[in-house]
Amino acid sequence: MRRYSKPIGITLAIICSGYLQEACTPPEESPIRPVINVVELTVQDIQQAYASKEYTSVELTQAFLDQIDLYEGHYNSFISMNPNAMEVASQLDKERDSGQIRGPLHGVPVVIKDNIDHQGLVTTAGFSGFSSKTGGIDMIPDDDAAVVERLRNAGAIILGKTNLPDFAGDGTRTKSSVSGTTLNAYDVTKAPGGSSGGTATAVNASFAVLGLGTETGGSIQNPAGSQSLVGIKPTFGLVPLEGVVPINATYIDVVGPLAKTVYDAAVTLDIIAGPSQEDLATFASVGRMPVEGYTKGLTQTNLEGKRFGSIGAGWREQWLPLNPETEKLYQEALQILKGQGASIVDDPFKNSGFVELYESRPRVPSVGPHDMMVYMQGLGESSLFNSVQEWETLTGQTFRGGRMQAPPARPSATEEGDAFQAWRIQIRDLYRNILQSSDLDGLFFPQAGAPIRDLIEDPERPDYSPNNHPELASNIINELGVPLVTVPFSYYPDGTPFVVVFIGDMWTEEELLGYAYDFEQTSLGRIAPSLFPKPSDQ
């Protein structure tokens, strides 16, 4: 059994205190364990190792917990740990020994963002009011979110829940009232991306193989761009949102994977995507998913003969023209595409009226009261509260400054909801017409128009934290509802990542992942970060 001596930084014994104490008590095992280097391990690496009996799920899980024990105190990617992770790993080993393998994620350690429900564990959404450790009331769901249920049924080992800004409200930095600030594993002076920054840092630092993030306005793609990860922002309606604390679950919110490789992201999407009776919006995906799965088409010939639109002022005005360093790396990435047989159409949105139409969009409907009510009603009978009003009664506080006090009208019954939908149809039509008129298979942009922002924007005002990640695709693609895949490519002279994105029309994840895989395997642009324990003077 593992023993914890004097720690470096925050040990799991501290992380797992209180209701998480059992996370530090693995089952009895042989005193001799294999040395497992978890850095940059992929799903395929792990399954090959399991097949050759190099190590067990218990041993691999312990190796990831060791990695967390050593470095988490510095990078602060987690809000909580799963006390049952080692028990789950042991059960999965028994199943494997009996010949039962659930799928490619059987025995793979993963993390989930802490706005996604895991049965019996606290969901904080980063908000101190949902955690007894920070003076609030623990919000504990009766069951798993639909995506977590799918991960667990597929054999994934959920190690813990990752940090996010309160209610996922920042696309640049990840600072919560529950757990403080998450750092970028490449450079602690740079923003980690938000709001899925905790998941991004955990995956980038090899605290897990992969993880789940959520996005409303760049919250998967921005952390992926900040930490050189593959991220999938799926088509709205492809992945169920049940059990996810909402921002705009009616029109925009999505759940998607963050991983180190395109294959790992694709195999995760295979597991979490598709119709669910717990989220009826997902039935829009029927007939629009690949029959043989998202990993089937991952070959190095997908870019041959394809046509992609490049970034330009016809798409948006902010963050353009590109920073000179960004422009240099983007031109190098375009040469990779051309070398694989693709062709480029410069700024296909030029003179199309796209920028003007986007800027004319009506205000996104106020869906907060409705969507939060639906979420809280799903917490179950054992939850201490099932509505905003019950939480306010228990705490004597006003929830989010009273922003949830409006009547929870179904947005599709309101005129502002109708106006937003009408505009979205109009801009989708224009978007598709531009793709079709230029005979495009997709768009190929830098994820950001400039290097990653500093963690502290203004040293004289350390608490000043503008939401200013230099993203180029979001919020546009979020309001369109179309998918995007990020791919690591290169690094700036200061060592921070430069990441590219493939964008398509609705339900084109299969094609985008194929392009991304071809590009990834040709460029092999990701480099693991050099990690450091927390300095002793902090």
mmCIF file of N, CA and C in Angstrom, residues 88-206:
data_model
loop_
_atom_site.group_PDB
_atom_site.id
_atom_site.type_symbol
_atom_site.label_atom_id
_atom_site.label_comp_id
_atom_site.label_asym_id
_atom_site.label_seq_id
_atom_site.Cartn_x
_atom_site.Cartn_y
_atom_site.Cartn_z
ATOM 1 N N VAL A 88 -12.501 1.630 -8.746
ATOM 2 C CA VAL A 88 -12.955 1.440 -10.123
ATOM 3 C C VAL A 88 -11.873 0.754 -10.948
ATOM 4 N N ALA A 89 -10.626 1.197 -10.783
ATOM 5 C CA ALA A 89 -9.523 0.593 -11.524
ATOM 6 C C ALA A 89 -9.393 -0.889 -11.208
ATOM 7 N N SER A 90 -9.540 -1.245 -9.938
ATOM 8 C CA SER A 90 -9.453 -2.648 -9.536
ATOM 9 C C SER A 90 -10.553 -3.487 -10.184
ATOM 10 N N GLN A 91 -11.770 -2.954 -10.211
ATOM 11 C CA GLN A 91 -12.881 -3.668 -10.845
ATOM 12 C C GLN A 91 -12.634 -3.849 -12.336
ATOM 13 N N LEU A 92 -12.088 -2.831 -12.981
ATOM 14 C CA LEU A 92 -11.810 -2.928 -14.412
ATOM 15 C C LEU A 92 -10.715 -3.953 -14.698
ATOM 16 N N ASP A 93 -9.760 -4.078 -13.799
ATOM 17 C CA ASP A 93 -8.749 -5.125 -13.950
ATOM 18 C C ASP A 93 -9.385 -6.510 -13.880
ATOM 19 N N LYS A 94 -10.315 -6.689 -12.959
ATOM 20 C CA LYS A 94 -10.998 -7.978 -12.844
ATOM 21 C C LYS A 94 -11.765 -8.293 -14.125
ATOM 22 N N GLU A 95 -12.423 -7.278 -14.676
ATOM 23 C CA GLU A 95 -13.161 -7.504 -15.917
ATOM 24 C C GLU A 95 -12.213 -7.884 -17.048
ATOM 25 N N ARG A 96 -11.083 -7.186 -17.147
ATOM 26 C CA ARG A 96 -10.118 -7.505 -18.205
ATOM 27 C C ARG A 96 -9.582 -8.928 -18.035
ATOM 28 N N ASP A 97 -9.290 -9.302 -16.789
ATOM 29 C CA ASP A 97 -8.778 -10.650 -16.537
ATOM 30 C C ASP A 97 -9.782 -11.722 -16.948
ATOM 31 N N SER A 98 -11.073 -11.381 -16.874
ATOM 32 C CA SER A 98 -12.106 -12.351 -17.245
ATOM 33 C C SER A 98 -12.462 -12.290 -18.723
ATOM 34 N N GLY A 99 -11.740 -11.442 -19.476
ATOM 35 C CA GLY A 99 -11.982 -11.338 -20.913
ATOM 36 C C GLY A 99 -13.008 -10.307 -21.307
ATOM 37 N N GLN A 100 -13.485 -9.514 -20.351
ATOM 38 C CA GLN A 100 -14.484 -8.484 -20.638
ATOM 39 C C GLN A 100 -13.793 -7.137 -20.772
ATOM 40 N N ILE A 101 -13.752 -6.607 -21.970
ATOM 41 C CA ILE A 101 -13.169 -5.292 -22.223
ATOM 42 C C ILE A 101 -14.253 -4.398 -22.790
ATOM 43 N N ARG A 102 -14.521 -3.314 -22.133
ATOM 44 C CA ARG A 102 -15.662 -2.473 -22.495
ATOM 45 C C ARG A 102 -15.440 -1.662 -23.768
ATOM 46 N N GLY A 103 -14.188 -1.384 -24.104
ATOM 47 C CA GLY A 103 -13.899 -0.579 -25.277
ATOM 48 C C GLY A 103 -12.553 0.091 -25.136
ATOM 49 N N PRO A 104 -12.230 1.004 -26.028
ATOM 50 C CA PRO A 104 -10.893 1.609 -26.047
ATOM 51 C C PRO A 104 -10.560 2.469 -24.834
ATOM 52 N N LEU A 105 -11.551 2.898 -24.058
ATOM 53 C CA LEU A 105 -11.257 3.671 -22.859
ATOM 54 C C LEU A 105 -11.253 2.821 -21.593
ATOM 55 N N HIS A 106 -11.307 1.503 -21.750
ATOM 56 C CA HIS A 106 -11.286 0.604 -20.589
ATOM 57 C C HIS A 106 -9.967 0.779 -19.837
ATOM 58 N N GLY A 107 -10.066 1.300 -18.617
ATOM 59 C CA GLY A 107 -8.878 1.488 -17.805
ATOM 60 C C GLY A 107 -8.091 2.744 -18.094
ATOM 61 N N VAL A 108 -8.687 3.697 -18.792
ATOM 62 C CA VAL A 108 -7.985 4.936 -19.146
ATOM 63 C C VAL A 108 -8.360 6.037 -18.150
ATOM 64 N N PRO A 109 -7.376 6.631 -17.457
ATOM 65 C CA PRO A 109 -7.663 7.704 -16.500
ATOM 66 C C PRO A 109 -8.012 9.018 -17.206
ATOM 67 N N VAL A 110 -9.129 9.602 -16.803
ATOM 68 C CA VAL A 110 -9.612 10.838 -17.421
ATOM 69 C C VAL A 110 -10.059 11.803 -16.322
ATOM 70 N N VAL A 111 -10.333 13.046 -16.724
ATOM 71 C CA VAL A 111 -10.873 14.046 -15.803
ATOM 72 C C VAL A 111 -12.099 14.690 -16.432
ATOM 73 N N ILE A 112 -12.920 15.287 -15.582
ATOM 74 C CA ILE A 112 -14.089 16.015 -16.061
ATOM 75 C C ILE A 112 -14.128 17.390 -15.401
ATOM 76 N N LYS A 113 -14.605 18.340 -16.135
ATOM 77 C CA LYS A 113 -14.757 19.710 -15.633
ATOM 78 C C LYS A 113 -15.813 19.731 -14.528
ATOM 79 N N ASP A 114 -15.604 20.571 -13.522
ATOM 80 C CA ASP A 114 -16.483 20.528 -12.360
ATOM 81 C C ASP A 114 -17.766 21.334 -12.522
ATOM 82 N N ASN A 115 -18.249 21.427 -13.759
ATOM 83 C CA ASN A 115 -19.642 21.808 -13.981
ATOM 84 C C ASN A 115 -20.415 20.639 -14.589
ATOM 85 N N ILE A 116 -19.804 19.448 -14.544
ATOM 86 C CA ILE A 116 -20.395 18.229 -15.085
ATOM 87 C C ILE A 116 -20.614 17.268 -13.927
ATOM 88 N N ASP A 117 -21.811 16.743 -13.795
ATOM 89 C CA ASP A 117 -22.179 15.927 -12.641
ATOM 90 C C ASP A 117 -21.539 14.547 -12.658
ATOM 91 N N HIS A 118 -21.082 14.130 -11.492
ATOM 92 C CA HIS A 118 -20.664 12.764 -11.218
ATOM 93 C C HIS A 118 -21.439 12.328 -9.992
ATOM 94 N N GLN A 119 -22.141 11.224 -10.076
ATOM 95 C CA GLN A 119 -22.999 10.774 -8.984
ATOM 96 C C GLN A 119 -22.235 10.740 -7.661
ATOM 97 N N GLY A 120 -22.802 11.390 -6.649
ATOM 98 C CA GLY A 120 -22.245 11.332 -5.304
ATOM 99 C C GLY A 120 -21.098 12.275 -5.037
ATOM 100 N N LEU A 121 -20.578 12.954 -6.068
ATOM 101 C CA LEU A 121 -19.507 13.923 -5.870
ATOM 102 C C LEU A 121 -20.074 15.333 -5.992
ATOM 103 N N VAL A 122 -19.450 16.256 -5.286
ATOM 104 C CA VAL A 122 -19.910 17.641 -5.317
ATOM 105 C C VAL A 122 -19.668 18.235 -6.701
ATOM 106 N N THR A 123 -20.668 18.906 -7.234
ATOM 107 C CA THR A 123 -20.514 19.746 -8.421
ATOM 108 C C THR A 123 -20.526 21.191 -7.950
ATOM 109 N N THR A 124 -19.424 21.904 -8.194
ATOM 110 C CA THR A 124 -19.360 23.290 -7.718
ATOM 111 C C THR A 124 -19.577 24.324 -8.816
ATOM 112 N N ALA A 125 -19.332 23.968 -10.075
ATOM 113 C CA ALA A 125 -19.300 24.942 -11.166
ATOM 114 C C ALA A 125 -18.348 26.096 -10.845
ATOM 115 N N GLY A 126 -17.369 25.833 -9.981
ATOM 116 C CA GLY A 126 -16.416 26.856 -9.578
ATOM 117 C C GLY A 126 -16.918 27.827 -8.531
ATOM 118 N N PHE A 127 -18.159 27.691 -8.119
ATOM 119 C CA PHE A 127 -18.858 28.672 -7.284
ATOM 120 C C PHE A 127 -18.785 28.266 -5.820
ATOM 121 N N SER A 128 -18.281 29.165 -4.973
ATOM 122 C CA SER A 128 -18.123 28.863 -3.550
ATOM 123 C C SER A 128 -19.445 28.510 -2.878
ATOM 124 N N GLY A 129 -20.544 29.026 -3.397
ATOM 125 C CA GLY A 129 -21.848 28.749 -2.795
ATOM 126 C C GLY A 129 -22.312 27.323 -2.962
ATOM 127 N N PHE A 130 -21.662 26.555 -3.822
ATOM 128 C CA PHE A 130 -22.021 25.151 -4.013
ATOM 129 C C PHE A 130 -21.029 24.211 -3.347
ATOM 130 N N SER A 131 -20.240 24.716 -2.427
ATOM 131 C CA SER A 131 -19.247 23.891 -1.733
ATOM 132 C C SER A 131 -19.235 24.240 -0.261
ATOM 133 N N SER A 132 -19.391 23.229 0.585
ATOM 134 C CA SER A 132 -19.353 23.467 2.030
ATOM 135 C C SER A 132 -17.960 23.870 2.480
ATOM 136 N N LYS A 133 -16.937 23.515 1.709
ATOM 137 C CA LYS A 133 -15.562 23.859 2.077
ATOM 138 C C LYS A 133 -15.303 25.356 1.982
ATOM 139 N N THR A 134 -16.123 26.058 1.211
ATOM 140 C CA THR A 134 -15.946 27.501 1.057
ATOM 141 C C THR A 134 -17.167 28.259 1.562
ATOM 142 N N GLY A 135 -17.867 27.668 2.525
ATOM 143 C CA GLY A 135 -18.967 28.361 3.182
ATOM 144 C C GLY A 135 -20.318 28.207 2.519
ATOM 145 N N GLY A 136 -20.388 27.386 1.485
ATOM 146 C CA GLY A 136 -21.662 27.178 0.809
ATOM 147 C C GLY A 136 -22.308 25.865 1.209
ATOM 148 N N ILE A 137 -23.165 25.366 0.334
ATOM 149 C CA ILE A 137 -23.852 24.096 0.550
ATOM 150 C C ILE A 137 -23.468 23.163 -0.591
ATOM 151 N N ASP A 138 -23.018 21.981 -0.257
ATOM 152 C CA ASP A 138 -22.603 21.033 -1.285
ATOM 153 C C ASP A 138 -23.756 20.707 -2.231
ATOM 154 N N MET A 139 -23.493 20.841 -3.515
ATOM 155 C CA MET A 139 -24.466 20.442 -4.533
ATOM 156 C C MET A 139 -24.048 19.056 -5.041
ATOM 157 N N ILE A 140 -24.785 18.043 -4.625
ATOM 158 C CA ILE A 140 -24.411 16.659 -4.926
ATOM 159 C C ILE A 140 -25.532 16.001 -5.717
ATOM 160 N N PRO A 141 -25.283 15.656 -6.967
ATOM 161 C CA PRO A 141 -26.326 15.048 -7.799
ATOM 162 C C PRO A 141 -26.544 13.576 -7.475
ATOM 163 N N ASP A 142 -27.756 13.123 -7.708
ATOM 164 C CA ASP A 142 -28.114 11.713 -7.510
ATOM 165 C C ASP A 142 -27.491 10.799 -8.555
ATOM 166 N N ASP A 143 -27.266 11.332 -9.756
ATOM 167 C CA ASP A 143 -26.773 10.467 -10.822
ATOM 168 C C ASP A 143 -25.743 11.205 -11.667
ATOM 169 N N ASP A 144 -25.155 10.471 -12.594
ATOM 170 C CA ASP A 144 -24.154 11.045 -13.488
ATOM 171 C C ASP A 144 -24.805 11.893 -14.564
ATOM 172 N N ALA A 145 -24.081 12.908 -15.012
ATOM 173 C CA ALA A 145 -24.433 13.537 -16.281
ATOM 174 C C ALA A 145 -24.409 12.472 -17.370
ATOM 175 N N ALA A 146 -25.164 12.695 -18.427
ATOM 176 C CA ALA A 146 -25.239 11.696 -19.494
ATOM 177 C C ALA A 146 -23.861 11.364 -20.059
ATOM 178 N N VAL A 147 -23.001 12.385 -20.232
ATOM 179 C CA VAL A 147 -21.673 12.120 -20.789
ATOM 180 C C VAL A 147 -20.804 11.348 -19.810
ATOM 181 N N VAL A 148 -20.966 11.576 -18.518
ATOM 182 C CA VAL A 148 -20.187 10.849 -17.517
ATOM 183 C C VAL A 148 -20.648 9.401 -17.449
ATOM 184 N N GLU A 149 -21.944 9.197 -17.517
ATOM 185 C CA GLU A 149 -22.458 7.828 -17.556
ATOM 186 C C GLU A 149 -21.871 7.066 -18.738
ATOM 187 N N ARG A 150 -21.784 7.725 -19.885
ATOM 188 C CA ARG A 150 -21.223 7.072 -21.066
ATOM 189 C C ARG A 150 -19.734 6.784 -20.896
ATOM 190 N N LEU A 151 -19.003 7.732 -20.310
ATOM 191 C CA LEU A 151 -17.582 7.482 -20.059
ATOM 192 C C LEU A 151 -17.380 6.316 -19.105
ATOM 193 N N ARG A 152 -18.128 6.297 -18.023
ATOM 194 C CA ARG A 152 -17.959 5.243 -17.024
ATOM 195 C C ARG A 152 -18.369 3.888 -17.589
ATOM 196 N N ASN A 153 -19.449 3.869 -18.358
ATOM 197 C CA ASN A 153 -19.859 2.607 -18.981
ATOM 198 C C ASN A 153 -18.821 2.099 -19.968
ATOM 199 N N ALA A 154 -18.043 3.037 -20.543
ATOM 200 C CA ALA A 154 -16.993 2.653 -21.493
ATOM 201 C C ALA A 154 -15.703 2.247 -20.797
ATOM 202 N N GLY A 155 -15.665 2.317 -19.465
ATOM 203 C CA GLY A 155 -14.500 1.859 -18.725
ATOM 204 C C GLY A 155 -13.503 2.929 -18.361
ATOM 205 N N ALA A 156 -13.835 4.196 -18.592
ATOM 206 C CA ALA A 156 -12.924 5.270 -18.204
ATOM 207 C C ALA A 156 -12.868 5.374 -16.681
ATOM 208 N N ILE A 157 -11.695 5.729 -16.179
ATOM 209 C CA ILE A 157 -11.491 5.937 -14.743
ATOM 210 C C ILE A 157 -11.436 7.441 -14.504
ATOM 211 N N ILE A 158 -12.439 7.974 -13.856
ATOM 212 C CA ILE A 158 -12.496 9.419 -13.628
ATOM 213 C C ILE A 158 -11.720 9.739 -12.359
ATOM 214 N N LEU A 159 -10.591 10.425 -12.540
ATOM 215 C CA LEU A 159 -9.705 10.713 -11.423
ATOM 216 C C LEU A 159 -10.197 11.874 -10.572
ATOM 217 N N GLY A 160 -10.833 12.847 -11.201
ATOM 218 C CA GLY A 160 -11.275 13.998 -10.437
ATOM 219 C C GLY A 160 -11.971 15.020 -11.296
ATOM 220 N N LYS A 161 -12.349 16.109 -10.657
ATOM 221 C CA LYS A 161 -13.106 17.176 -11.296
ATOM 222 C C LYS A 161 -12.251 18.433 -11.316
ATOM 223 N N THR A 162 -12.218 19.097 -12.453
ATOM 224 C CA THR A 162 -11.237 20.148 -12.694
ATOM 225 C C THR A 162 -11.790 21.554 -12.502
ATOM 226 N N ASN A 163 -10.865 22.463 -12.262
ATOM 227 C CA ASN A 163 -11.206 23.844 -11.937
ATOM 228 C C ASN A 163 -11.766 24.593 -13.145
ATOM 229 N N LEU A 164 -12.586 25.575 -12.854
ATOM 230 C CA LEU A 164 -13.162 26.454 -13.861
ATOM 231 C C LEU A 164 -13.508 27.766 -13.199
ATOM 232 N N PRO A 165 -13.537 28.880 -13.938
ATOM 233 C CA PRO A 165 -14.027 30.125 -13.345
ATOM 234 C C PRO A 165 -15.487 29.968 -12.942
ATOM 235 N N ASP A 166 -15.907 30.724 -11.965
ATOM 236 C CA ASP A 166 -17.284 30.599 -11.472
ATOM 237 C C ASP A 166 -18.270 30.570 -12.633
ATOM 238 N N PHE A 167 -19.064 29.501 -12.665
ATOM 239 C CA PHE A 167 -20.099 29.308 -13.679
ATOM 240 C C PHE A 167 -19.531 29.413 -15.105
ATOM 241 N N ALA A 168 -18.265 29.028 -15.266
ATOM 242 C CA ALA A 168 -17.630 28.975 -16.597
ATOM 243 C C ALA A 168 -17.673 30.329 -17.288
ATOM 244 N N GLY A 169 -17.499 31.388 -16.513
ATOM 245 C CA GLY A 169 -17.741 32.725 -17.033
ATOM 246 C C GLY A 169 -16.546 33.461 -17.598
ATOM 247 N N ASP A 170 -15.438 32.773 -17.900
ATOM 248 C CA ASP A 170 -14.254 33.458 -18.430
ATOM 249 C C ASP A 170 -13.589 32.550 -19.451
ATOM 250 N N GLY A 171 -13.373 33.056 -20.649
ATOM 251 C CA GLY A 171 -12.744 32.269 -21.693
ATOM 252 C C GLY A 171 -11.242 32.420 -21.775
ATOM 253 N N THR A 172 -10.653 33.177 -20.860
ATOM 254 C CA THR A 172 -9.214 33.459 -20.917
ATOM 255 C C THR A 172 -8.461 32.879 -19.738
ATOM 256 N N ARG A 173 -8.963 33.117 -18.536
ATOM 257 C CA ARG A 173 -8.297 32.663 -17.325
ATOM 258 C C ARG A 173 -9.227 31.750 -16.536
ATOM 259 N N THR A 174 -8.642 30.944 -15.660
ATOM 260 C CA THR A 174 -9.425 29.972 -14.898
ATOM 261 C C THR A 174 -9.179 30.205 -13.415
ATOM 262 N N LYS A 175 -10.020 31.053 -12.823
ATOM 263 C CA LYS A 175 -9.934 31.369 -11.401
ATOM 264 C C LYS A 175 -11.322 31.215 -10.801
ATOM 265 N N SER A 176 -11.441 30.340 -9.812
ATOM 266 C CA SER A 176 -12.745 30.092 -9.202
ATOM 267 C C SER A 176 -12.755 30.553 -7.759
ATOM 268 N N SER A 177 -13.950 30.821 -7.249
ATOM 269 C CA SER A 177 -14.092 31.186 -5.838
ATOM 270 C C SER A 177 -13.995 29.959 -4.946
ATOM 271 N N VAL A 178 -13.963 28.769 -5.545
ATOM 272 C CA VAL A 178 -13.784 27.534 -4.782
ATOM 273 C C VAL A 178 -12.311 27.191 -4.636
ATOM 274 N N SER A 179 -11.567 27.294 -5.733
ATOM 275 C CA SER A 179 -10.228 26.706 -5.755
ATOM 276 C C SER A 179 -9.126 27.650 -6.194
ATOM 277 N N GLY A 180 -9.426 28.887 -6.490
ATOM 278 C CA GLY A 180 -8.384 29.815 -6.878
ATOM 279 C C GLY A 180 -7.971 29.678 -8.330
ATOM 280 N N THR A 181 -6.693 29.961 -8.621
ATOM 281 C CA THR A 181 -6.217 30.129 -9.990
ATOM 282 C C THR A 181 -5.496 28.899 -10.506
ATOM 283 N N THR A 182 -5.898 28.440 -11.676
ATOM 284 C CA THR A 182 -5.181 27.383 -12.392
ATOM 285 C C THR A 182 -4.099 28.016 -13.253
ATOM 286 N N LEU A 183 -2.940 27.362 -13.320
ATOM 287 C CA LEU A 183 -1.816 27.865 -14.096
ATOM 288 C C LEU A 183 -1.641 27.085 -15.388
ATOM 289 N N ASN A 184 -1.009 27.730 -16.345
ATOM 290 C CA ASN A 184 -0.688 27.109 -17.628
ATOM 291 C C ASN A 184 0.531 26.217 -17.450
ATOM 292 N N ALA A 185 0.438 24.960 -17.868
ATOM 293 C CA ALA A 185 1.531 24.019 -17.657
ATOM 294 C C ALA A 185 2.771 24.356 -18.476
ATOM 295 N N TYR A 186 2.624 25.138 -19.536
ATOM 296 C CA TYR A 186 3.787 25.561 -20.311
ATOM 297 C C TYR A 186 4.527 26.718 -19.654
ATOM 298 N N ASP A 187 3.770 27.649 -19.109
ATOM 299 C CA ASP A 187 4.367 28.869 -18.580
ATOM 300 C C ASP A 187 3.385 29.456 -17.581
ATOM 301 N N VAL A 188 3.768 29.461 -16.321
ATOM 302 C CA VAL A 188 2.833 29.883 -15.278
ATOM 303 C C VAL A 188 2.560 31.381 -15.313
ATOM 304 N N THR A 189 3.282 32.119 -16.135
ATOM 305 C CA THR A 189 2.999 33.556 -16.280
ATOM 306 C C THR A 189 1.978 33.826 -17.380
ATOM 307 N N LYS A 190 1.546 32.776 -18.085
ATOM 308 C CA LYS A 190 0.590 32.927 -19.179
ATOM 309 C C LYS A 190 -0.780 32.377 -18.776
ATOM 310 N N ALA A 191 -1.814 32.924 -19.365
ATOM 311 C CA ALA A 191 -3.169 32.453 -19.092
ATOM 312 C C ALA A 191 -3.322 31.010 -19.566
ATOM 313 N N PRO A 192 -4.037 30.180 -18.809
ATOM 314 C CA PRO A 192 -4.223 28.780 -19.200
ATOM 315 C C PRO A 192 -5.358 28.560 -20.191
ATOM 316 N N GLY A 193 -6.102 29.631 -20.476
ATOM 317 C CA GLY A 193 -7.335 29.488 -21.241
ATOM 318 C C GLY A 193 -8.490 29.202 -20.310
ATOM 319 N N GLY A 194 -9.679 29.572 -20.741
ATOM 320 C CA GLY A 194 -10.871 29.320 -19.951
ATOM 321 C C GLY A 194 -12.037 29.003 -20.866
ATOM 322 N N SER A 195 -13.101 28.496 -20.374
ATOM 323 C CA SER A 195 -13.247 28.219 -18.961
ATOM 324 C C SER A 195 -12.842 26.793 -18.581
ATOM 325 N N SER A 196 -12.467 25.991 -19.585
ATOM 326 C CA SER A 196 -12.052 24.606 -19.309
ATOM 327 C C SER A 196 -10.555 24.533 -19.043
ATOM 328 N N GLY A 197 -10.020 25.573 -18.376
ATOM 329 C CA GLY A 197 -8.594 25.625 -18.134
ATOM 330 C C GLY A 197 -8.100 24.552 -17.186
ATOM 331 N N GLY A 198 -8.929 24.144 -16.225
ATOM 332 C CA GLY A 198 -8.525 23.074 -15.323
ATOM 333 C C GLY A 198 -8.348 21.756 -16.057
ATOM 334 N N THR A 199 -9.286 21.434 -16.931
ATOM 335 C CA THR A 199 -9.151 20.224 -17.739
ATOM 336 C C THR A 199 -7.931 20.315 -18.642
ATOM 337 N N ALA A 200 -7.732 21.473 -19.273
ATOM 338 C CA ALA A 200 -6.605 21.635 -20.186
ATOM 339 C C ALA A 200 -5.277 21.461 -19.465
ATOM 340 N N THR A 201 -5.125 22.073 -18.298
ATOM 341 C CA THR A 201 -3.878 21.926 -17.557
ATOM 342 C C THR A 201 -3.681 20.491 -17.086
ATOM 343 N N ALA A 202 -4.744 19.845 -16.621
ATOM 344 C CA ALA A 202 -4.628 18.454 -16.174
ATOM 345 C C ALA A 202 -4.178 17.539 -17.308
ATOM 346 N N VAL A 203 -4.733 17.735 -18.496
ATOM 347 C CA VAL A 203 -4.356 16.902 -19.635
ATOM 348 C C VAL A 203 -2.954 17.261 -20.116
ATOM 349 N N ASN A 204 -2.667 18.550 -20.232
ATOM 350 C CA ASN A 204 -1.361 18.999 -20.701
ATOM 351 C C ASN A 204 -0.237 18.542 -19.768
ATOM 352 N N ALA A 205 -0.493 18.551 -18.470
ATOM 353 C CA ALA A 205 0.502 18.158 -17.478
ATOM 354 C C ALA A 205 0.539 16.652 -17.253
ATOM 355 N N SER A 206 -0.226 15.896 -18.032
ATOM 356 C CA SER A 206 -0.307 14.434 -17.899
ATOM 357 C C SER A 206 -0.757 14.012 -16.506
#
